[in-house]
Amino acid sequence: MNTKKIWANFSVQNLERTTKFYKQIGFKHNGDSDQLTSFFFGEENFIIHFFLKDALEPGMKGPIIDTKAGNEIIFTLSADTKEAVNNWEKEVREAGGTIVSKPEEFGKGYYGFVFADPDGHRFNVFYM
């Protein structure tokens, strides 16, 4: 198989809230519709689409996990410095995200924190 591009699709309850959150923490908007809002992540422009649950679930061919009760996946977002990690933690908190774990050392040379967006999707901001 030779794929040209990969992107992720998450379900959300409120497109306006999701758009506001990701714009506030600095991600580039990739457009929207009445069923989704989309953002670019990283220098290579990895795309994450945030679909309304009712629009995404039929394509999943099964129920979507309750992100408040369990974990689905965690994406790691690379930071350039420890200071950048600390700044991201503040920005996420101010934008309405949940800080799952405060910035901390993860062994020698590793520093980061975990947050959840308003729908419970988890991200790890990491400096190494």
CSV table of C-alpha atoms in Angstrom, one decimal:
chain,number,residue,atom,x,y,z
A,1,MET,CA,0.0,0.0,0.0
A,2,ASN,CA,1.3,3.4,-0.9
A,3,THR,CA,-0.6,6.2,0.9
A,4,LYS,CA,-0.1,9.8,-0.1
A,5,LYS,CA,-1.4,11.4,3.1
A,6,ILE,CA,-2.6,10.5,6.5
A,7,TRP,CA,-4.9,12.4,8.8
A,8,ALA,CA,-7.0,11.8,11.9
A,9,ASN,CA,-10.7,12.1,12.5
A,10,PHE,CA,-12.1,12.8,16.0
A,11,SER,CA,-15.7,13.2,17.1
A,12,VAL,CA,-16.8,16.3,19.0
A,13,GLN,CA,-20.0,17.7,20.5
A,14,ASN,CA,-19.6,21.3,19.5
A,15,LEU,CA,-17.8,22.6,16.4
A,16,GLU,CA,-17.8,26.2,17.5
A,17,ARG,CA,-16.2,25.3,20.8
A,18,THR,CA,-13.6,23.1,19.1
A,19,THR,CA,-12.7,25.7,16.6
A,20,LYS,CA,-12.3,28.4,19.2
A,21,PHE,CA,-10.2,26.1,21.4
A,22,TYR,CA,-7.7,25.1,18.7
A,23,LYS,CA,-7.4,28.6,17.3
A,24,GLN,CA,-6.8,30.0,20.8
A,25,ILE,CA,-3.9,27.6,21.4
A,26,GLY,CA,-2.3,28.6,18.0
A,27,PHE,CA,-3.2,25.9,15.4
A,28,LYS,CA,-3.8,26.9,11.8
A,29,HIS,CA,-7.5,26.3,10.7
A,30,ASN,CA,-7.9,24.1,7.7
A,31,GLY,CA,-11.6,25.0,7.1
A,32,ASP,CA,-15.0,23.8,8.2
A,33,SER,CA,-18.4,22.7,7.2
A,34,ASP,CA,-21.7,22.0,9.0
A,35,GLN,CA,-20.2,18.6,10.0
A,36,LEU,CA,-16.6,19.3,10.8
A,37,THR,CA,-13.8,21.7,11.6
A,38,SER,CA,-10.3,21.0,10.6
A,39,PHE,CA,-6.8,22.0,11.7
A,40,PHE,CA,-3.2,21.6,10.6
A,41,PHE,CA,-0.7,20.2,13.2
A,42,GLY,CA,3.1,20.5,12.9
A,43,GLU,CA,5.4,21.7,10.2
A,44,GLU,CA,4.3,18.9,7.9
A,45,ASN,CA,0.7,20.0,8.2
A,46,PHE,CA,-0.7,16.8,9.7
A,47,ILE,CA,-4.5,17.3,9.5
A,48,ILE,CA,-7.0,16.5,12.3
A,49,HIS,CA,-10.7,16.7,11.3
A,50,PHE,CA,-13.1,17.2,14.2
A,51,PHE,CA,-16.4,15.8,13.1
A,52,LEU,CA,-19.8,16.0,14.9
A,53,LYS,CA,-20.2,12.6,16.4
A,54,ASP,CA,-23.4,11.9,14.5
A,55,ALA,CA,-21.6,12.6,11.2
A,56,LEU,CA,-18.5,10.4,12.0
A,57,GLU,CA,-20.0,7.4,13.7
A,58,PRO,CA,-21.7,5.8,10.6
A,59,GLY,CA,-18.3,5.8,8.8
A,60,MET,CA,-16.6,4.2,11.9
A,61,LYS,CA,-18.9,1.2,11.5
A,62,GLY,CA,-19.2,1.0,15.3
A,63,PRO,CA,-19.7,3.2,18.4
A,64,ILE,CA,-17.2,6.0,19.2
A,65,ILE,CA,-15.5,5.7,22.6
A,66,ASP,CA,-16.5,8.0,25.4
A,67,THR,CA,-13.3,10.0,25.8
A,68,LYS,CA,-14.3,11.1,29.3
A,69,ALA,CA,-14.4,7.5,30.5
A,70,GLY,CA,-11.4,6.0,28.6
A,71,ASN,CA,-8.5,6.7,26.3
A,72,GLU,CA,-8.6,6.4,22.5
A,73,ILE,CA,-5.2,7.6,21.4
A,74,ILE,CA,-2.7,10.3,22.4
A,75,PHE,CA,-0.8,12.4,19.9
A,76,THR,CA,2.5,13.9,21.0
A,77,LEU,CA,3.2,17.5,20.1
A,78,SER,CA,6.9,18.4,20.0
A,79,ALA,CA,8.1,21.5,21.8
A,80,ASP,CA,11.4,23.3,21.3
A,81,THR,CA,12.2,24.1,24.9
A,82,LYS,CA,11.0,23.5,28.5
A,83,GLU,CA,9.8,27.1,28.5
A,84,ALA,CA,7.7,26.3,25.4
A,85,VAL,CA,6.2,23.4,27.3
A,86,ASN,CA,5.3,25.6,30.2
A,87,ASN,CA,3.8,28.2,27.9
A,88,TRP,CA,1.7,25.6,26.1
A,89,GLU,CA,0.3,24.4,29.5
A,90,LYS,CA,-0.8,28.0,30.3
A,91,GLU,CA,-2.3,28.5,26.9
A,92,VAL,CA,-4.2,25.2,27.0
A,93,ARG,CA,-5.6,26.0,30.5
A,94,GLU,CA,-6.6,29.5,29.5
A,95,ALA,CA,-8.4,28.2,26.4
A,96,GLY,CA,-10.5,25.8,28.5
A,97,GLY,CA,-8.5,22.6,28.1
A,98,THR,CA,-8.0,20.2,31.0
A,99,ILE,CA,-4.5,19.7,32.3
A,100,VAL,CA,-4.3,15.9,32.9
A,101,SER,CA,-0.7,16.2,34.2
A,102,LYS,CA,1.3,19.3,34.9
A,103,PRO,CA,4.7,19.8,33.2
A,104,GLU,CA,7.2,17.4,34.7
A,105,GLU,CA,10.4,15.5,34.0
A,106,PHE,CA,9.9,12.0,32.4
A,107,GLY,CA,13.4,10.6,33.0
A,108,LYS,CA,16.6,12.3,31.9
A,109,GLY,CA,16.1,14.8,29.1
A,110,TYR,CA,12.4,14.4,28.8
A,111,TYR,CA,9.9,17.1,29.9
A,112,GLY,CA,6.2,17.5,29.2
A,113,PHE,CA,2.6,17.4,30.2
A,114,VAL,CA,-0.7,15.9,29.1
A,115,PHE,CA,-3.9,17.8,28.3
A,116,ALA,CA,-7.4,17.0,27.1
A,117,ASP,CA,-9.4,19.3,24.7
A,118,PRO,CA,-13.0,20.1,25.6
A,119,ASP,CA,-14.2,16.8,24.2
A,120,GLY,CA,-11.6,14.7,26.1
A,121,HIS,CA,-9.1,14.1,23.2
A,122,ARG,CA,-5.7,13.8,24.8
A,123,PHE,CA,-2.4,15.3,23.7
A,124,ASN,CA,1.1,15.1,25.1
A,125,VAL,CA,3.3,18.2,24.7
A,126,PHE,CA,6.9,17.0,25.0
A,127,TYR,CA,10.4,18.4,24.9
A,128,MET,CA,13.4,16.1,24.6
